Coordinates of C-alpha atoms in Angstrom, one line a residue:
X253 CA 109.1 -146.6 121.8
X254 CA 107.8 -148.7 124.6
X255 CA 109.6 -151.6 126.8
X256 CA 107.5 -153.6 128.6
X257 CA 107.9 -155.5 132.0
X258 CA 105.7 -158.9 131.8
X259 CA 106.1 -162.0 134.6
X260 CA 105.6 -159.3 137.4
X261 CA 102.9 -157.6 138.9
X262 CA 104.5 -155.0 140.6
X263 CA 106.6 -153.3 137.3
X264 CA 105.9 -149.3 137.5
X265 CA 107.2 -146.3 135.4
X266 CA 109.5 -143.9 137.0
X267 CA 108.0 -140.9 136.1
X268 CA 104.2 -142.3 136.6
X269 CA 105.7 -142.7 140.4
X270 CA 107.7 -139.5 140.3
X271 CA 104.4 -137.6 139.0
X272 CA 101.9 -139.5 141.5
X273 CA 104.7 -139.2 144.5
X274 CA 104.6 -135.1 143.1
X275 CA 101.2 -134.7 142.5
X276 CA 100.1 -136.1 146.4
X277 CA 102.8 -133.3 147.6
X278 CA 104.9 -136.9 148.8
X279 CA 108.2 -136.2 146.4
X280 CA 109.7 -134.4 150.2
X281 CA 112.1 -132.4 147.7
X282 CA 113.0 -135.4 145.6
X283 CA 114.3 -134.9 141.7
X284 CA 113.7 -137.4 139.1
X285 CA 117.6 -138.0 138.8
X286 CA 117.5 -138.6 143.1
X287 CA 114.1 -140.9 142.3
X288 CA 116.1 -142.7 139.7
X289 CA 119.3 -143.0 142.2
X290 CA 117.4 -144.4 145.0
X291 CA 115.6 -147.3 143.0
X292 CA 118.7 -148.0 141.2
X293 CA 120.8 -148.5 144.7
X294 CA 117.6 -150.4 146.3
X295 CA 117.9 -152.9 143.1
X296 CA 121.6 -153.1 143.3
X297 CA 121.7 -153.8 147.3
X298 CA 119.0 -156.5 146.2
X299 CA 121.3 -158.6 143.6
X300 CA 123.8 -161.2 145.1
X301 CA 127.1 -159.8 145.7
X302 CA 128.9 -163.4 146.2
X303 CA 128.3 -164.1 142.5
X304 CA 131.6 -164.7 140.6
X305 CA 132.1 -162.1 138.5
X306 CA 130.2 -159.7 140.0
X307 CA 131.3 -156.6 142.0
X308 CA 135.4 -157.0 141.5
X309 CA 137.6 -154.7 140.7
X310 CA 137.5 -155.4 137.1
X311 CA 136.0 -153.0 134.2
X312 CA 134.1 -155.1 131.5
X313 CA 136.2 -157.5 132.6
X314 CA 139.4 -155.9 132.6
X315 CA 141.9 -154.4 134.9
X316 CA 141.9 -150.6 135.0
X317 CA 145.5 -150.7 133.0
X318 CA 144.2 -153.6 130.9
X319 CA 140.7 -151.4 129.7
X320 CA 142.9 -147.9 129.6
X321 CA 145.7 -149.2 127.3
X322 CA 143.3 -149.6 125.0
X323 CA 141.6 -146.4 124.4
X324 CA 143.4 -144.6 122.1
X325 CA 141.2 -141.4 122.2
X326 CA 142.1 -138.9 124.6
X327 CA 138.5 -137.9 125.8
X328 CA 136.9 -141.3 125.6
X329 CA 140.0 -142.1 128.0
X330 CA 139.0 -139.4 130.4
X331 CA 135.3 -140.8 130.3
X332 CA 136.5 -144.0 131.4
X333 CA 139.0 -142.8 134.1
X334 CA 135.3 -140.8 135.4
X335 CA 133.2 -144.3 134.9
X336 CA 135.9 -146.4 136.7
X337 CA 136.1 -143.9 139.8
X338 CA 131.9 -143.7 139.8
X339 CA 131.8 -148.2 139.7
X340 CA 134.2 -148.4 142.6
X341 CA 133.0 -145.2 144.6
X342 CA 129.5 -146.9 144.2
X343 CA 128.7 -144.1 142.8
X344 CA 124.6 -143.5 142.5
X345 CA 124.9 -139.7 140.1
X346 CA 122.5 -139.3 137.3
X347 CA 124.8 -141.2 134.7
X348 CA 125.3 -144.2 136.9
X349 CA 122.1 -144.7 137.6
X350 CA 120.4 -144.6 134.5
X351 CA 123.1 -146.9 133.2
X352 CA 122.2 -149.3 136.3
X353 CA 118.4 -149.3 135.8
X354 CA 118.8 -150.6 132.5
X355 CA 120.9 -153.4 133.8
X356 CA 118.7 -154.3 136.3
X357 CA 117.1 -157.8 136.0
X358 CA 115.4 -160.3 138.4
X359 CA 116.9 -161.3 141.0
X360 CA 118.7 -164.5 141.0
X361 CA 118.4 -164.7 137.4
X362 CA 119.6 -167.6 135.3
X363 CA 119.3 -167.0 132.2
X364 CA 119.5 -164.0 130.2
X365 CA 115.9 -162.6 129.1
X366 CA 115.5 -162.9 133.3
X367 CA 118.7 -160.8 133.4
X368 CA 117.6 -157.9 130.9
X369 CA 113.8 -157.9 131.4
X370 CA 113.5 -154.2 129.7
X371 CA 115.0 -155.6 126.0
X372 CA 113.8 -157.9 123.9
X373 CA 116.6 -160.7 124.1
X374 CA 117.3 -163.0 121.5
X375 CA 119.8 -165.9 122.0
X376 CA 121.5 -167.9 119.7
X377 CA 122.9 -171.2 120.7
X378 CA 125.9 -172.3 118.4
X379 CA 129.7 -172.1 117.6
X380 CA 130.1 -168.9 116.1
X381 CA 133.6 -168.3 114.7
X382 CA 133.7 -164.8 114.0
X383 CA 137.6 -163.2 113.9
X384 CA 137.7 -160.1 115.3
X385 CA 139.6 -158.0 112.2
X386 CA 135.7 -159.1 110.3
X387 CA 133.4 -158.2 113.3
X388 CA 134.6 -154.6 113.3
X389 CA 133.9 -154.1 109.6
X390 CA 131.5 -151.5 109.1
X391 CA 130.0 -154.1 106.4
X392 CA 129.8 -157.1 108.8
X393 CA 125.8 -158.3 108.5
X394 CA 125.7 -158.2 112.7
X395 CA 122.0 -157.3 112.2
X396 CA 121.7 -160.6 111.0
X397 CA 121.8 -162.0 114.2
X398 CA 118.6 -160.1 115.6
X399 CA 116.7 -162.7 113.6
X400 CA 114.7 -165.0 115.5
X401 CA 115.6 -167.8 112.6
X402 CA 119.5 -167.0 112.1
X403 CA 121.7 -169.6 113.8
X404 CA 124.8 -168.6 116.0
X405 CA 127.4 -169.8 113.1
X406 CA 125.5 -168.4 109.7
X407 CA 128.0 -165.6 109.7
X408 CA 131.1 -167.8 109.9
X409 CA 131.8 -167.7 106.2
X410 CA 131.1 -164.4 106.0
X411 CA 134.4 -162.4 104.0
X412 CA 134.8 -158.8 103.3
X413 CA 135.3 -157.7 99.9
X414 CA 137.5 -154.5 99.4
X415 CA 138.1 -151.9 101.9
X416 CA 136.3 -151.0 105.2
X417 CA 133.1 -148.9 104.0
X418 CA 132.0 -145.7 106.0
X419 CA 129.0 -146.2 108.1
X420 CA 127.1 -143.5 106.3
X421 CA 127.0 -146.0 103.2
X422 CA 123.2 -145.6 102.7
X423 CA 123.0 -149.3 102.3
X424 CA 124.9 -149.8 105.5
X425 CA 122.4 -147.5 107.3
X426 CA 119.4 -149.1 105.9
X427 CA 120.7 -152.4 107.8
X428 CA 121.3 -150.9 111.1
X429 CA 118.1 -148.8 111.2
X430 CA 116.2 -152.0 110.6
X431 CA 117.5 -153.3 114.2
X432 CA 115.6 -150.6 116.2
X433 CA 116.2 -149.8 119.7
X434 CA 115.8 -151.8 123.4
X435 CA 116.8 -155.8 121.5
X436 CA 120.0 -157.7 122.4
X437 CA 121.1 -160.6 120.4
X438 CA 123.6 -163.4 122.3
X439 CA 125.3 -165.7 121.2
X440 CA 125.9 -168.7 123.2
X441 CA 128.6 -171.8 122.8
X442 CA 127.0 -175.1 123.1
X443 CA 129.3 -175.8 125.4
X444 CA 128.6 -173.0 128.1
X445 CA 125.2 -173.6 127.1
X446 CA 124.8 -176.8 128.2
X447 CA 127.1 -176.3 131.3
X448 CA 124.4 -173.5 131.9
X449 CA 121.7 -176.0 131.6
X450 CA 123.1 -178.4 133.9
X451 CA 124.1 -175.9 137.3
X452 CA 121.7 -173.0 137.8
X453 CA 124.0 -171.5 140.2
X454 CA 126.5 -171.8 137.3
X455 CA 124.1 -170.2 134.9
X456 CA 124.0 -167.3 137.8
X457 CA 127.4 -166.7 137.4
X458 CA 127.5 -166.3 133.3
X459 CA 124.3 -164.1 133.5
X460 CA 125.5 -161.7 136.4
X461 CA 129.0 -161.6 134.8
X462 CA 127.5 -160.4 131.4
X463 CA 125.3 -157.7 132.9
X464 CA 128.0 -156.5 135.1
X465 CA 130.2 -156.5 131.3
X466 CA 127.1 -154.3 130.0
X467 CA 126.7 -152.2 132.9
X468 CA 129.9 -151.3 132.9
X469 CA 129.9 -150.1 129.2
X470 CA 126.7 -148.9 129.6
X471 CA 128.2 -146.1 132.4
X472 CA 131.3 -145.5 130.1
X473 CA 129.6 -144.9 127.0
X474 CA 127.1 -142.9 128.5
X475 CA 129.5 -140.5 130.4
X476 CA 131.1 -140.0 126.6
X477 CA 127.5 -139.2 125.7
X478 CA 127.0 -136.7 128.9
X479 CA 129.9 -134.9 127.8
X480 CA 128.8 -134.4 124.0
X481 CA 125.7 -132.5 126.1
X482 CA 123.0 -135.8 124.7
X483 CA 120.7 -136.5 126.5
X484 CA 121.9 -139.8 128.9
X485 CA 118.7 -141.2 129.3
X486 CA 117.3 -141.0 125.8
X487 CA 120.5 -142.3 124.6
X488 CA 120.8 -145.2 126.8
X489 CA 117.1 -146.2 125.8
X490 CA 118.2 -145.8 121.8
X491 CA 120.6 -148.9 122.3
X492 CA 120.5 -152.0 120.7
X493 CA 123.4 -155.1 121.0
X494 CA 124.9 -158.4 120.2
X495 CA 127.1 -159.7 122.6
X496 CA 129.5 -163.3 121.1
X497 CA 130.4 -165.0 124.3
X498 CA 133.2 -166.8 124.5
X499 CA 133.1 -171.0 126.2
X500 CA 133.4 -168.8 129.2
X501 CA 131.4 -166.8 129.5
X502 CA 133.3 -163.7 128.6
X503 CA 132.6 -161.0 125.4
X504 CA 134.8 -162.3 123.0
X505 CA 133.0 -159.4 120.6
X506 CA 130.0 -157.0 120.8
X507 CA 128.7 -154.7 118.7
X508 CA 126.1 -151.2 119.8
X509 CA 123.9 -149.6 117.9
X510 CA 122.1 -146.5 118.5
X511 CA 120.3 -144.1 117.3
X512 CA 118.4 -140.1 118.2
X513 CA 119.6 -138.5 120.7
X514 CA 120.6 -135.2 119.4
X515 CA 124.2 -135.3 120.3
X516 CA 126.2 -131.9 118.8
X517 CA 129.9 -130.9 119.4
X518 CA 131.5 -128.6 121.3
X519 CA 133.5 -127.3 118.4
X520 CA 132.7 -125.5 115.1
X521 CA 134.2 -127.9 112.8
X522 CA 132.2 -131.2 114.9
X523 CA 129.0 -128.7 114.9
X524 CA 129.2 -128.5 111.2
X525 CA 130.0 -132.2 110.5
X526 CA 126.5 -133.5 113.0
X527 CA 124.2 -131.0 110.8
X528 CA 126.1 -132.6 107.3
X529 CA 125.4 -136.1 109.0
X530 CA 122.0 -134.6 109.8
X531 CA 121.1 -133.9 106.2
X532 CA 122.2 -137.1 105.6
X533 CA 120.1 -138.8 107.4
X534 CA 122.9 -140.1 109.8
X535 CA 120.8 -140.7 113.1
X536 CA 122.1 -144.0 114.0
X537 CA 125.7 -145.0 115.0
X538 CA 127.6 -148.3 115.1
X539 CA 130.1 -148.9 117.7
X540 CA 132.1 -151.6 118.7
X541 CA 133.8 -152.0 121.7
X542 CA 137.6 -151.4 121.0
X543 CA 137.3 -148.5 119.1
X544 CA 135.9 -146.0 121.4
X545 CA 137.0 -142.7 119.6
X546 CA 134.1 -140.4 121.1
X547 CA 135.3 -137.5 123.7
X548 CA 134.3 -133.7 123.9
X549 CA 133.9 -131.2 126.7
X550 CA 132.2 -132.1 129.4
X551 CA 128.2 -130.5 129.7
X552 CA 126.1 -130.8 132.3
X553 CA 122.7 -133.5 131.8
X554 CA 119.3 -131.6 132.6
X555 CA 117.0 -133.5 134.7
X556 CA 114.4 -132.3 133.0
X557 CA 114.9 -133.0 129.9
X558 CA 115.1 -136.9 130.6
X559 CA 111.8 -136.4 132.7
X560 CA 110.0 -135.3 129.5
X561 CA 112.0 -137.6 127.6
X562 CA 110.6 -140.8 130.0
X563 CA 107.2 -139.0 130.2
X564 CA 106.9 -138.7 125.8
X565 CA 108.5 -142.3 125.3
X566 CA 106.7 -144.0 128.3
X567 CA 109.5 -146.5 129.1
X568 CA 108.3 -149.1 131.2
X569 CA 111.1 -150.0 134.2
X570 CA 110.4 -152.9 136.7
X571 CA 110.5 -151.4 140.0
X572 CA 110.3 -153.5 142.6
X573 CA 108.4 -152.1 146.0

C-alpha cells in the first residue's frame, strides 16, 4: 500500500530520511519514533493556531465530561483519559505523533483533499439525512459513499430489515474489504458548502475544525490499539472514513474502517476469539464513533517494528524542509 504526496516538490518518506540521515552517520542518536516526533511538532508549530476550532480545550469537539460520559467501556475510557492528557500536555510520544502526521495537511488549507493530502478524499456535496439509530447498523451500505458517482443523499431511504447483523456476516465483510485503506469520504451540506465557497477564511475554519475532530480520534483510537500491543503505525495507515458533517461544520456521524494489524488480547479467552476471527477471515473492523468498546492491558509499541512496517509499505508522508 502506497499514499502518495502530489502538488509538492519537497514531499519525503520518513524512513528514506531516517535511513539516509543513518546511513551518513547524521541521525546524532535519533530513533525513528524521535524523527517522527520532531517533524510532527515542526508541522504543528507551522498550522495557524487562531483558527476557530482549532487548539481549544475540546476533544472531537467535546468537553472532557461531555466525550467521557459517553464511553461506556472501562479500558476504552482509560485510553481517552491518556489521549486527553497527551492533546493538552502537547504531548509529541510515539502514539501522538503518528496520529498527528497523518493529520497533517497544507498549510492554510481550504478545502479538504488540501487538508488530508496522504488519503484519497472523496466529497460529496448534498443533504444527507441519515438518523443515527441506521448509521450504526452493521448493515448500513456506508461503503457506498466511497463511490466517486454516489450522491450525498442516495442513502436517505435506506431502512434496515430485521435485527442488527454481526460484522463477521461474510456478505458484510465482503463490503467493507472492498473500501481499502488511506480514502475518506465527506459529506458536505449545500449549505456549508456554499458558505465555504464564498469566504476562504471560513472554509479554513471547517477544514481545520474537521482535522482537529480526526486527530483527535486518531490519538484515542490509536492509544486503544497501543494497548492491545498492535502495531500504532500500521494500524493508523489501515484506516479508511466517512465523515457526515452537519450545516456546521461539525461530525454529525462517522464511520472507520480498518483492517491488518495483528492486534491479539491480553487474555486467554480474547486470544482464542482473534485466532477464531482469524480463521474466519475477520481482518477488517467497522467502528463507529459512539461505541468505542475496545480496551486491554497496556503494551509497550516497538520502534522497530513500525520502522520495518514504513520501510515494507513505503508510505509516502509530506515533509516539509
Amino acid at each position: 500500500m502506497e499514499f502518495e504526496v502530489t502538488g509538492k516538490s519537497k514531499g519525503y518518506n520518513l524512513t528514506e530520511m531516517f535511513l539516509k540521515k543513518e546511513g551518513a552517520g547524521k541521525n546524532d542518536g535519533m530513533s525513528f519514533a524521535e524523527l517522527a516526533a520532531a517533524k510532527s511538532a515542526e508541522e504543528s508549530a507551522k498550522q495557524p493556531d487562531t483558527l476557530e476550532g482549532t487548539k481549544t480545550g475540546l476533544f472531537m469537539g467535546e468537553t472532557y465530561e461531555e466525550r467521557l460520559n459517553k464511553i461506556g467501556d472501562k479500558n476504552s475510557a482509560n485510553a481517552f483519559r491518556d489521549a486527553y492528557a497527551k492533546k493538552m500536555a502537547g504531548s509529541v510520544d510515539y502514539v501522538s505523533a503518528i496520529s498527528q502526521l497523518f493529520n497533517t495537511g497544507y498549510v492554510g488549507a481550504d478545502n479538504f483533499a488540501d487538508a488530508f493530502p496522504q488519503y484519497d478524499v472523496i466529497t460529496h456535496v448534498g443533504n444527507a439525512d441519515i438518523s443515527s439509530a441506521n448509521w450504526q447498523r452493521n448493515d448500513f451500505p456506508f461503503w457506498e459513499y466511497f463511490k466517486r458517482d454516489t450522491s450525498a443523499d442516495a442513502l436517505n431511504d435506506w431502512r434496515p430489515l430485521g435485527e442488527n447483523p454481526p460484522q463477521t456476516r461474510g456478505d458484510l465483510q465482503r463490503n467493507y474489504g472492498s473500501i481499502g485503506p488511506g480514502r475518506i469520504a465527506i459529506l458536505i451540506p449545500e449549505s456549508l458548502q456554499k458558505k465555504m465557497d464564498a469566504d476562504p477564511a471560513y472554509a479554513r475554519k471547517i477544514v481545520a475544525k474537521l482535522r482537529e475532530w480526526k486527530e483527535d480520534y486518531d490519538r484515542w483510537d490509536n492509544t486503544v490499539a497501543a494497548s492491545y500491543g498492535g502495531n500504532v503505525a500500521e494500524h493508523q495507515a489501515s484506516k479508511s472514513y466517512v465523515f457526515d458533517l452537519d450545516e456546521n461544520g461539525d461530525v454529525r456521524n462517522c464511520t472507520v474502517t480498518s483492517s491488518g494489524g495483528e492486534i491479539t488480547g491480553p487474555t486467554e479467552e480474547e486470544s482464542r476469539q482473534f485466532e477464531a476471527e482469524q480463521e474466519r477471515k475477520w481482518r477488517l473492523r467497522v467502528k463507529y464513533i459512539k461505541i468505542m468498546e475496545d480496551g486491554a492491558e497496556s503494551k509497550i509499541q516497538k520502534e522497530l517494528e513500525a520502522l520495518r512496517f514504513f520501510q515494507s509499505q513505503r508510505i509516502r508522508q509530506e515533509v516539509l524542509l
